[in-house]
XYZ file of C-alpha atoms in Angstrom:
667
model
C -117.929 -15.254 -37.187
C -115.659 -18.228 -36.267
C -116.000 -20.375 -33.877
C -113.490 -22.370 -31.615
C -113.813 -24.613 -28.252
C -110.741 -24.535 -26.144
C -108.568 -26.505 -23.317
C -109.724 -26.334 -19.779
C -107.951 -23.908 -18.208
C -108.687 -21.149 -19.982
C -110.135 -17.405 -18.304
C -109.245 -14.462 -20.200
C -107.551 -12.753 -22.991
C -105.468 -9.540 -22.523
C -104.244 -8.003 -26.048
C -101.545 -6.835 -26.921
C -100.326 -3.825 -25.772
C -99.099 -0.975 -28.528
C -95.941 1.115 -27.302
C -96.082 3.948 -25.334
C -96.271 6.788 -27.415
C -94.889 10.368 -25.776
C -93.696 8.256 -23.272
C -91.972 5.360 -21.873
C -94.601 3.818 -20.206
C -93.479 4.250 -16.792
C -96.031 6.882 -14.982
C -95.341 8.461 -11.986
C -98.220 10.087 -10.815
C -100.147 11.311 -13.130
C -97.340 13.087 -15.512
C -95.198 9.865 -17.732
C -92.398 11.956 -19.694
C -89.494 9.668 -20.798
C -88.330 9.801 -24.584
C -86.074 8.503 -26.693
C -85.227 10.377 -29.538
C -83.244 13.552 -29.211
C -85.590 15.673 -31.481
C -88.590 14.238 -28.741
C -85.787 14.939 -25.584
C -85.807 18.675 -27.213
C -89.861 19.220 -26.705
C -89.934 17.151 -23.821
C -88.061 19.947 -22.555
C -91.218 22.082 -22.229
C -94.133 19.513 -22.652
C -95.947 19.154 -20.119
C -99.217 16.153 -19.629
C -102.426 17.805 -17.851
C -104.560 15.287 -17.369
C -107.480 16.107 -15.414
C -108.666 12.606 -14.215
C -105.723 9.702 -12.811
C -104.379 7.360 -14.642
C -105.395 4.533 -13.198
C -102.924 1.705 -12.358
C -102.645 -2.230 -13.590
C -102.675 -4.706 -10.806
C -103.219 -8.409 -12.838
C -100.772 -7.615 -15.921
C -98.373 -4.488 -16.739
C -95.894 -5.665 -19.749
C -93.471 -3.550 -21.268
C -90.406 -4.048 -23.132
C -86.928 -2.635 -22.139
C -83.585 -3.472 -23.091
C -83.940 -5.872 -24.989
C -86.143 -8.157 -22.141
C -89.914 -8.383 -21.324
C -90.503 -6.076 -18.146
C -93.016 -6.805 -15.458
C -93.920 -4.007 -14.166
C -95.742 -5.788 -11.080
C -92.063 -6.481 -9.655
C -92.459 -10.552 -11.402
C -96.073 -11.148 -9.640
C -96.459 -13.851 -12.544
C -94.298 -16.265 -13.809
C -93.266 -15.911 -17.276
C -92.852 -17.926 -20.280
C -92.427 -18.006 -23.383
C -93.205 -19.983 -26.851
C -91.416 -20.125 -29.778
C -88.312 -16.687 -30.213
C -90.586 -13.758 -29.829
C -87.988 -10.392 -30.781
C -87.579 -7.383 -29.154
C -86.498 -4.324 -30.949
C -86.972 -0.205 -30.930
C -89.689 0.845 -32.681
C -88.442 4.298 -34.489
C -92.464 5.361 -34.809
C -92.858 4.958 -31.253
C -89.408 5.820 -30.539
C -88.981 2.493 -27.251
C -88.869 -1.133 -27.422
C -92.063 -3.574 -28.121
C -91.551 -7.123 -28.881
C -92.140 -8.169 -32.690
C -94.165 -12.141 -32.890
C -93.399 -14.056 -36.386
C -97.359 -15.245 -36.227
C -96.288 -19.186 -35.918
C -95.952 -19.507 -32.610
C -94.499 -16.656 -31.069
C -95.998 -15.661 -27.575
C -95.530 -15.233 -23.809
C -98.034 -16.496 -21.121
C -98.115 -15.555 -17.499
C -99.228 -17.296 -15.090
C -102.358 -16.684 -12.691
C -103.360 -16.896 -9.882
C -106.734 -19.010 -8.377
C -107.364 -15.813 -6.098
C -106.160 -13.013 -9.212
C -108.641 -14.396 -11.768
C -111.340 -14.594 -8.810
C -110.864 -10.631 -8.449
C -111.252 -9.657 -11.692
C -114.529 -11.570 -11.828
C -117.137 -9.372 -13.203
C -114.912 -6.309 -13.260
C -112.033 -6.177 -15.461
C -110.444 -5.094 -18.577
C -107.566 -5.675 -20.674
C -105.739 -2.580 -22.101
C -103.400 -3.175 -25.361
C -100.876 -1.177 -27.612
C -100.325 -2.983 -31.123
C -100.170 -3.221 -34.319
C -101.055 -5.936 -36.947
C -98.009 -6.257 -39.346
C -98.555 -7.135 -43.485
C -98.019 -10.946 -43.032
C -100.829 -12.882 -44.418
C -102.965 -14.355 -40.622
C -106.246 -14.509 -42.161
C -105.976 -18.598 -42.507
C -103.887 -18.461 -38.471
C -108.021 -19.501 -36.568
C -108.029 -17.255 -33.469
C -104.245 -16.315 -33.137
C -105.196 -13.857 -29.710
C -103.284 -10.809 -28.998
C -103.785 -11.712 -25.216
C -105.502 -14.633 -24.045
C -105.071 -17.712 -22.132
C -107.015 -21.382 -22.179
C -110.262 -22.820 -20.796
C -113.556 -23.740 -21.259
C -114.173 -20.613 -19.210
C -116.154 -18.039 -19.536
C -114.797 -14.527 -20.225
C -113.820 -11.502 -22.425
C -110.744 -11.752 -25.265
C -108.694 -9.416 -27.547
C -107.899 -11.417 -30.793
C -107.067 -10.694 -35.014
C -109.160 -11.574 -37.603
C -109.884 -11.090 -41.305
C -110.524 -6.827 -41.025
C -109.097 -6.081 -38.467
C -108.365 -5.903 -34.120
C -111.322 -8.366 -32.377
C -112.983 -8.216 -28.818
C -114.778 -10.974 -28.138
C -117.402 -12.576 -26.188
C -116.243 -16.381 -24.423
C -118.670 -18.740 -23.041
C -117.765 -21.946 -22.391
C -114.833 -21.259 -24.139
C -116.752 -20.395 -27.472
C -116.986 -17.412 -29.539
C -119.879 -15.729 -29.132
C -119.844 -11.762 -30.036
C -117.316 -9.863 -32.424
C -116.719 -6.667 -31.611
C -114.586 -5.725 -34.775
C -112.456 -2.510 -35.477
C -111.345 -2.776 -39.624
C -108.508 -0.951 -40.136
C -105.327 -0.569 -42.481
C -102.407 -3.131 -41.037
C -98.950 -1.303 -40.175
C -100.719 0.688 -38.244
C -100.413 1.285 -34.016
C -104.165 1.457 -32.154
C -104.527 1.344 -28.484
C -107.093 -1.529 -27.689
C -109.274 -1.375 -24.592
C -111.935 -4.153 -23.614
C -113.966 -3.636 -20.209
C -117.247 -5.803 -18.505
C -118.660 -4.592 -15.822
C -121.285 -7.419 -15.499
C -123.560 -6.047 -17.800
C -121.709 -5.592 -21.445
C -118.386 -5.665 -23.158
C -117.701 -2.785 -24.395
C -114.860 -1.674 -26.552
C -112.231 1.261 -27.270
C -110.003 1.714 -29.734
C -107.500 5.162 -29.929
C -109.693 6.148 -26.584
C -113.259 6.043 -28.276
C -115.535 3.573 -27.838
C -116.795 1.198 -30.863
C -119.447 -1.266 -29.616
C -120.791 -2.622 -27.087
C -122.925 -5.729 -26.198
C -125.152 -6.577 -22.814
C -124.737 -9.922 -22.341
C -124.323 -11.452 -18.348
C -122.683 -15.013 -19.272
C -119.172 -13.392 -19.396
C -118.146 -13.163 -15.163
C -115.482 -15.141 -14.405
C -114.484 -16.821 -11.255
C -111.386 -18.936 -8.945
C -109.410 -21.760 -11.043
C -108.591 -24.580 -9.272
C -105.787 -25.806 -11.507
C -102.915 -23.729 -13.284
C -103.886 -20.505 -15.817
C -101.659 -18.757 -17.765
C -102.598 -15.876 -20.009
C -100.681 -15.073 -22.851
C -99.851 -12.552 -25.129
C -99.893 -12.634 -28.816
C -100.372 -16.623 -28.379
C -103.103 -19.174 -29.728
C -105.434 -19.680 -26.862
C -105.350 -23.154 -26.119
C -101.492 -23.698 -26.937
C -102.653 -25.069 -30.212
C -99.127 -23.953 -32.154
C -100.117 -20.229 -33.565
C -99.136 -17.018 -32.507
C -100.327 -13.335 -33.961
C -98.854 -11.610 -36.596
C -97.889 -8.418 -34.652
C -95.866 -5.738 -32.909
C -97.203 -5.470 -29.695
C -95.282 -2.294 -26.876
C -97.196 -3.238 -23.500
C -100.154 -5.366 -22.139
C -102.369 -4.685 -18.777
C -105.347 -6.468 -17.054
C -106.884 -4.814 -14.550
C -109.285 -6.216 -11.736
C -111.608 -2.858 -12.751
C -113.802 -1.704 -14.997
C -112.371 1.088 -16.463
C -114.207 4.296 -16.897
C -114.903 6.133 -20.819
C -112.027 9.323 -18.858
C -109.702 6.494 -17.576
C -109.306 4.802 -20.833
C -109.253 8.321 -22.122
C -105.811 9.531 -20.716
C -104.297 6.534 -21.011
C -104.602 6.507 -24.684
C -103.410 10.222 -24.151
C -100.279 8.261 -22.299
C -100.145 6.006 -24.787
C -100.068 7.574 -27.852
C -96.542 9.472 -28.882
C -97.896 13.153 -29.649
C -95.632 15.597 -30.800
C -96.330 19.003 -30.717
C -94.167 21.271 -33.707
C -94.693 24.426 -34.897
C -93.079 26.146 -37.676
C -88.174 26.576 -37.344
C -89.388 30.040 -38.933
C -92.029 30.875 -36.102
C -90.880 34.300 -34.507
C -91.205 34.647 -31.039
C -89.978 38.045 -29.867
C -92.442 41.250 -30.617
C -91.968 45.122 -30.261
C -94.323 46.422 -26.747
C -97.642 47.944 -28.873
C -97.060 46.068 -32.216
C -99.972 43.292 -32.777
C -98.605 39.870 -32.963
C -99.712 36.766 -34.683
C -99.272 33.973 -32.524
C -97.760 31.106 -35.181
C -99.639 28.521 -35.692
C -98.613 24.816 -34.717
C -99.224 21.253 -35.926
C -99.374 18.023 -34.510
C -98.573 14.565 -35.272
C -99.351 11.101 -32.974
C -98.161 7.948 -33.650
C -102.067 5.704 -33.754
C -101.976 8.544 -36.474
C -105.654 10.208 -35.582
C -105.391 13.668 -35.299
C -106.875 15.764 -32.291
C -108.143 19.210 -31.994
C -105.461 21.887 -31.124
C -106.362 24.918 -28.905
C -103.381 27.678 -29.023
C -103.694 29.939 -25.475
C -101.331 33.242 -24.206
C -101.009 34.580 -20.989
C -99.143 37.807 -20.216
C -96.330 38.742 -17.694
C -99.104 38.459 -15.185
C -100.133 34.837 -15.831
C -103.425 37.082 -17.276
C -105.248 35.517 -20.755
C -104.975 37.237 -23.632
C -107.766 37.109 -26.019
C -107.480 36.386 -29.768
C -109.042 38.012 -32.587
C -110.057 35.451 -35.533
C -106.897 35.912 -37.164
C -105.126 34.613 -33.973
C -103.681 37.971 -33.284
C -103.404 40.411 -29.579
C -101.847 43.799 -29.006
C -98.470 43.381 -26.992
C -99.188 45.780 -24.273
C -96.980 45.434 -21.740
C -92.933 44.496 -21.944
C -91.506 41.099 -20.633
C -92.478 37.714 -20.988
C -95.528 36.094 -22.230
C -96.739 32.361 -22.525
C -98.144 30.478 -25.199
C -99.499 27.364 -25.127
C -100.150 25.113 -28.080
C -103.022 21.457 -26.779
C -103.591 18.712 -28.255
C -104.314 15.113 -26.867
C -103.645 16.282 -23.540
C -100.246 16.963 -24.637
C -98.834 21.101 -24.023
C -96.325 22.419 -25.888
C -95.131 26.562 -24.354
C -93.724 29.128 -25.804
C -91.568 32.075 -24.626
C -93.088 35.232 -26.088
C -90.568 37.699 -25.708
C -91.840 41.335 -25.592
C -89.105 43.793 -26.218
C -89.048 47.699 -25.194
C -87.532 50.710 -27.141
C -84.040 50.451 -27.047
C -82.107 53.359 -25.213
C -78.857 54.915 -24.068
C -76.960 57.165 -22.314
C -77.596 61.128 -23.631
C -73.460 61.742 -22.784
C -70.518 59.905 -21.336
C -67.556 62.586 -20.020
C -63.989 60.516 -19.963
C -60.711 60.919 -19.287
C -57.923 60.892 -21.464
C -56.686 56.450 -21.577
C -59.859 55.782 -20.338
C -62.094 53.542 -21.689
C -66.502 52.414 -21.024
C -68.892 50.467 -21.682
C -71.883 51.919 -23.327
C -75.342 50.506 -21.990
C -78.044 49.536 -23.636
C -81.495 49.469 -21.958
C -84.070 47.251 -22.870
C -81.945 45.359 -25.337
C -82.533 41.802 -26.457
C -80.810 38.743 -26.001
C -80.717 38.163 -30.422
C -81.109 42.506 -30.633
C -77.935 42.862 -33.395
C -76.361 46.020 -32.857
C -73.643 47.814 -34.756
C -71.651 51.243 -33.270
C -70.242 53.431 -35.309
C -67.768 56.978 -33.678
C -68.123 60.104 -36.279
C -65.008 60.735 -34.797
C -62.805 57.452 -33.840
C -60.053 59.304 -33.393
C -60.890 61.361 -30.010
C -63.309 58.442 -29.084
C -63.210 55.350 -31.052
C -65.750 52.076 -30.217
C -65.136 47.852 -31.010
C -68.080 45.416 -31.962
C -68.365 45.156 -28.745
C -69.205 48.397 -27.237
C -66.623 49.548 -25.825
C -65.321 53.278 -25.460
C -61.780 54.512 -26.180
C -60.628 57.788 -24.981
C -58.281 59.265 -26.877
C -57.858 62.976 -26.874
C -59.900 65.679 -25.300
C -62.925 66.777 -27.852
C -65.785 65.492 -28.245
C -67.494 63.512 -31.065
C -71.086 61.258 -31.173
C -71.237 57.319 -31.044
C -74.441 56.663 -33.685
C -75.969 52.716 -31.658
C -78.030 50.944 -34.567
C -79.936 48.100 -33.370
C -81.905 45.707 -35.120
C -84.943 43.674 -32.782
C -88.315 42.351 -33.122
C -88.865 43.740 -36.730
C -87.575 47.348 -36.470
C -85.026 49.553 -37.111
C -83.703 51.684 -33.981
C -80.991 54.070 -34.123
C -79.568 55.632 -30.977
C -76.894 58.727 -31.045
C -74.840 59.085 -27.623
C -72.530 62.159 -27.370
C -69.098 61.779 -26.005
C -66.921 64.789 -24.091
C -63.532 63.578 -23.484
C -61.531 65.765 -21.083
C -57.549 66.080 -20.376
C -56.250 64.184 -17.074
C -56.659 68.000 -14.889
C -60.683 67.991 -14.734
C -60.029 64.373 -13.224
C -60.934 63.874 -9.809
C -58.242 61.831 -6.834
C -59.405 61.065 -2.961
C -56.892 62.666 -0.809
C -57.423 61.197 2.812
C -55.282 61.944 5.792
C -55.025 59.071 9.005
C -54.052 60.103 12.742
C -50.741 57.677 13.461
C -53.409 55.039 14.570
C -55.032 54.711 11.574
C -57.755 56.739 12.360
C -59.039 58.615 9.389
C -59.136 62.112 10.584
C -60.026 63.734 6.885
C -61.089 62.773 3.247
C -61.110 64.783 0.274
C -61.510 65.620 -3.400
C -58.702 67.094 -4.913
C -58.264 67.758 -9.099
C -55.038 66.314 -11.198
C -52.596 68.401 -10.529
C -53.528 70.889 -7.513
C -52.882 70.419 -3.964
C -54.796 69.183 -1.037
C -55.241 71.123 2.491
C -54.286 70.050 5.107
C -56.436 69.415 7.722
C -56.461 70.707 11.655
C -53.158 69.866 13.554
C -53.893 66.687 15.410
C -52.824 66.114 19.041
C -51.745 63.029 21.087
C -51.008 62.706 24.897
C -47.399 63.158 25.130
C -46.492 63.922 21.603
C -46.420 66.637 19.758
C -47.115 67.021 16.202
C -44.135 67.477 14.019
C -45.987 67.147 9.837
C -46.929 64.684 7.619
C -44.763 61.916 5.683
C -45.802 62.927 2.301
C -45.967 66.195 0.235
C -49.555 67.311 -1.030
C -49.779 70.340 -3.204
C -49.656 67.937 -6.395
C -51.855 65.829 -6.391
C -51.717 62.711 -9.382
C -53.153 60.029 -8.076
C -55.379 58.577 -4.601
C -52.631 58.907 -1.955
C -53.183 58.334 2.062
C -51.061 60.994 4.342
C -50.230 60.004 7.703
C -49.472 62.234 11.080
C -45.897 62.478 12.352
C -45.411 62.808 15.904
C -42.437 63.755 18.445
C -42.694 62.055 22.115
C -42.383 65.133 24.931
C -40.531 65.072 28.014
C -42.387 64.402 30.709
C -43.995 67.909 32.274
C -43.279 68.744 35.493
C -46.323 70.627 37.845
C -46.287 72.773 40.808
C -47.525 70.722 44.468
C -47.921 73.827 45.515
C -50.127 76.840 43.942
C -48.682 79.427 46.760
C -45.304 79.052 45.350
C -43.583 79.882 42.289
C -42.709 77.417 39.628
C -38.919 77.334 40.515
C -36.665 77.361 37.055
C -37.418 73.583 36.454
C -40.713 73.461 36.897
C -42.978 75.263 34.023
C -46.628 75.381 34.724
C -48.700 73.233 31.728
C -51.787 74.431 30.047
C -53.972 71.819 29.654
C -55.628 70.805 26.594
C -58.072 68.439 24.986
C -57.358 65.325 22.719
C -59.509 66.259 19.800
C -61.822 69.322 18.649
C -62.814 68.292 15.705
C -64.256 64.470 15.317
C -66.403 63.212 12.173
C -68.582 59.570 13.021
C -71.189 57.322 11.859
C -74.406 57.654 13.569
C -74.428 54.336 16.658
C -70.566 54.759 16.607
C -68.478 55.968 19.644
C -65.031 58.119 20.617
C -63.857 58.852 23.870
C -62.144 62.483 24.736
C -59.191 62.333 27.085
C -57.704 66.337 28.564
C -54.388 65.858 28.670
C -51.521 67.728 31.512
C -54.601 66.969 34.370
C -52.626 67.278 37.496
C -54.169 65.442 40.815
C -57.413 66.346 41.838
C -57.945 67.737 38.658
C -61.403 67.591 38.006
C -63.456 66.871 34.837
C -67.406 67.701 33.611
C -68.050 67.015 29.515
C -71.343 67.976 27.891
C -73.530 67.864 24.618
C -75.037 71.103 23.005
C -77.500 68.734 21.180
C -78.821 65.175 23.526
C -80.243 64.153 19.986
C -77.456 64.132 17.653
C -75.241 63.292 20.254
C -74.742 62.600 24.022
C -71.457 62.069 25.894
C -70.987 60.567 29.603
C -69.330 61.542 32.423
C -66.113 59.033 31.536
C -66.199 61.352 27.967
C -67.607 58.833 25.021
C -69.095 60.340 22.800
C -71.624 58.158 20.955
C -73.543 59.441 17.631
C -77.000 58.931 17.425
C -78.364 61.314 14.784
C -77.292 63.006 11.464
C -76.490 66.516 12.031
C -73.343 68.676 14.040
C -73.080 69.136 18.137
C -70.451 70.143 20.384
C -69.242 68.803 23.219
C -68.153 70.741 25.725
C -65.107 69.551 28.563
C -64.725 71.613 31.745
C -61.230 71.294 33.543
C -60.597 72.842 36.796
C -57.828 71.973 38.703
C -55.842 74.854 41.182
C -58.763 77.487 41.204
C -58.600 77.615 37.945
C -61.773 76.778 34.935
C -60.837 75.972 31.923
C -63.148 75.010 28.933
C -63.005 73.132 25.462
C -64.865 72.567 22.330
C -64.834 69.425 20.340
C -66.912 69.525 16.893
C -68.794 66.349 16.457
C -70.480 65.597 12.746
C -72.475 63.140 12.880
C -73.674 61.081 9.339
C -76.447 58.623 9.005
C -76.154 55.332 6.862
C -77.816 52.761 5.306
C -76.908 48.798 6.405
C -78.051 45.781 5.082
C -78.423 43.910 8.004
C -80.175 40.568 5.906
C -78.156 39.208 2.611
C -78.258 36.423 0.077
C -75.546 37.601 -2.876
C -76.602 34.438 -4.243
C -80.640 33.179 -5.239
C -82.240 30.078 -7.239
C -84.104 31.352 -10.134
C -87.959 30.776 -9.187
C -87.572 31.568 -5.178
C -88.120 34.971 -3.018
C -85.567 35.937 0.024
C -86.816 39.451 2.002
C -84.604 41.825 2.381
C -83.526 43.675 4.762
C -82.873 46.924 6.283
C -81.419 49.043 8.819
C -81.247 52.716 8.534
C -78.887 54.941 10.978
C -79.272 58.411 12.265
C -81.881 58.967 9.214
C -85.403 58.169 10.125
C -87.549 58.594 6.785
C -89.263 55.169 4.326
C -87.019 52.381 2.800
C -87.839 51.983 -0.643
C -86.075 49.148 -2.172
C -85.780 48.971 -5.985
C -84.166 46.346 -8.165
C -81.385 47.304 -11.920
C -83.022 44.353 -13.859
C -86.636 44.125 -13.747
C -86.173 41.206 -15.878
C -83.525 39.245 -13.492
C -86.038 40.382 -10.626
C -88.330 42.219 -9.454
C -88.918 43.244 -5.588
C -91.465 44.476 -3.330
C -92.043 47.045 -0.346
C -91.432 44.770 2.201
C -87.794 44.209 0.641
C -88.971 40.375 -0.376
C -87.488 39.843 -4.007
C -87.896 36.562 -6.583
C -85.848 35.645 -8.915
C -86.960 35.364 -12.025
C -84.381 34.958 -15.023
C -80.405 33.778 -14.585
C -78.647 37.120 -14.308
C -76.855 39.759 -11.941
C -78.981 41.866 -10.426
C -78.534 44.978 -8.119
C -80.808 45.434 -5.161
C -80.737 49.230 -3.621
C -82.237 50.452 -0.721
C -83.025 53.806 -0.108
C -84.168 56.571 3.155
C -83.711 59.500 1.909
C -80.512 60.868 0.048
C -78.990 57.584 1.612
C -78.704 54.033 0.275
C -76.530 50.438 0.503
C -76.928 48.039 -3.018
C -75.737 44.779 -3.004
C -75.378 42.163 -6.012
C -77.223 39.352 -6.487
C -76.530 36.728 -9.397
C -79.429 34.395 -10.191
C -78.525 30.833 -10.542
């Protein structure tokens, strides 16, 4: 071993740090994911770091290279001194910028305070990512990767014949070497530590050697001391012919676990699967999980493990051939893990596609044929047995052309299977089409709604009653219906009636006794809604009372206000007493129940949850919830919806034969 005595003022040597591998050198908590190349960015979308040990942060020196400049991630804590003309350039292997030193006089120096040197004392660590260049450096005696100048004690990284070396300094002299022999032009992650008892040397996360010594403790200094990168200790004008990606110094002894984590963060690990690997399988089939390959910047070949979870998050056991049976439809997850990095792939397990057995269309109509359990990458082909009756295009849109029947054949290729599906199309003429006829009163209230076939006639409801008016008919004819139509009642205003003031007197030719009448004889309302009854042509002093035949179905107050309570029918009896006579009028009330969504959100982000709420009016029973697509979202019995995949889905709530639904967009 070559020994050299240095001038007063050096302390310690750190290493030139090899450039970060899969990360940019910027750590956020325990995870770093900044990739340089486009291919790396694509991987980053599905790669996660899984390091159980917290990544330590350097407190004495933390140097990377970015934007063609030296970047001090301790916010300029240490003053920079440049030796020669180091070049900062992009390294394709690492995908980030590194510093290149010529082996002559290039280097960087950082001024540390007396307190900094004292803080490192008997517990310090140095880390770097470095690659030795092919240039001959054997004659460059003592070319250091990271060091200073002093007759002091401490630890130092430097290059010697054979490879990078971690050595102990005693009074500025090299006393003991730990050398890692390797090929040049190869990135290495170096860590040297001292715990007051022994110097230890780690390469690529693995300990290479150690020796016990109690004399390498550093103390406070009284003069300016530089911690140099790639520059000859003592400023002798020599530098290490190398490339450096990062350099760090710590005022503590790093644990083997922490060192392993630092290496995993620095070594750019890429996990790939063959481009032709299939990640789709049919439910019930046996599936062989594709093998993955892993590469690292340092050239090491870490162990790679494979794990699979089913759509419910449960672990799936693989046999010795990496095979399992896909028993559940949905999205499985395949995890490939190496060097603390995990590549996640989605495995789609499809169900058997299906279509409706029969579709009925009227001539001129069109409809899209819906295929259930159709995979996004499926190939579909449509064929009509009789295109003149009903044709179908490449998008699955059926066009009804003439009356008759035909068969639509659908061929689906997905998940390695070919399915042949058949649909019967019945084309009818327009006469079999159904139209809606709505009868309304003068004020827009619906009197009756009917469904009528093409060119058939509607049936007029009972003539409505309007106080002070006489019903004269309807504004449109409805004997031959060819489309949806609304028909409105027409009236003529009545002359003011003359009522007798003295019942004992007979009415004369100018006086006519008019019988009172009720405003509504038949009414249909929703549960919870109200309408009001009134009596027309009352004389002064007349008394009116109201009574319901079923208080559970509909109620009525003393003012004639009727309220629907429960689905069913009831009769409201109106009694009028006037002029010594009693009149009874009946109003038939039909109360209809209904469902209503009372808490609704139409747009929900993927992965989020939302609790829908609904209320049943006029009906009793258990509320049941459902969704139109379980791939897009799922809903619990309580109405709590979880958005799983981007798309549109209908959320439906039912109570008996009644239901309500809303379309939800998952973004």
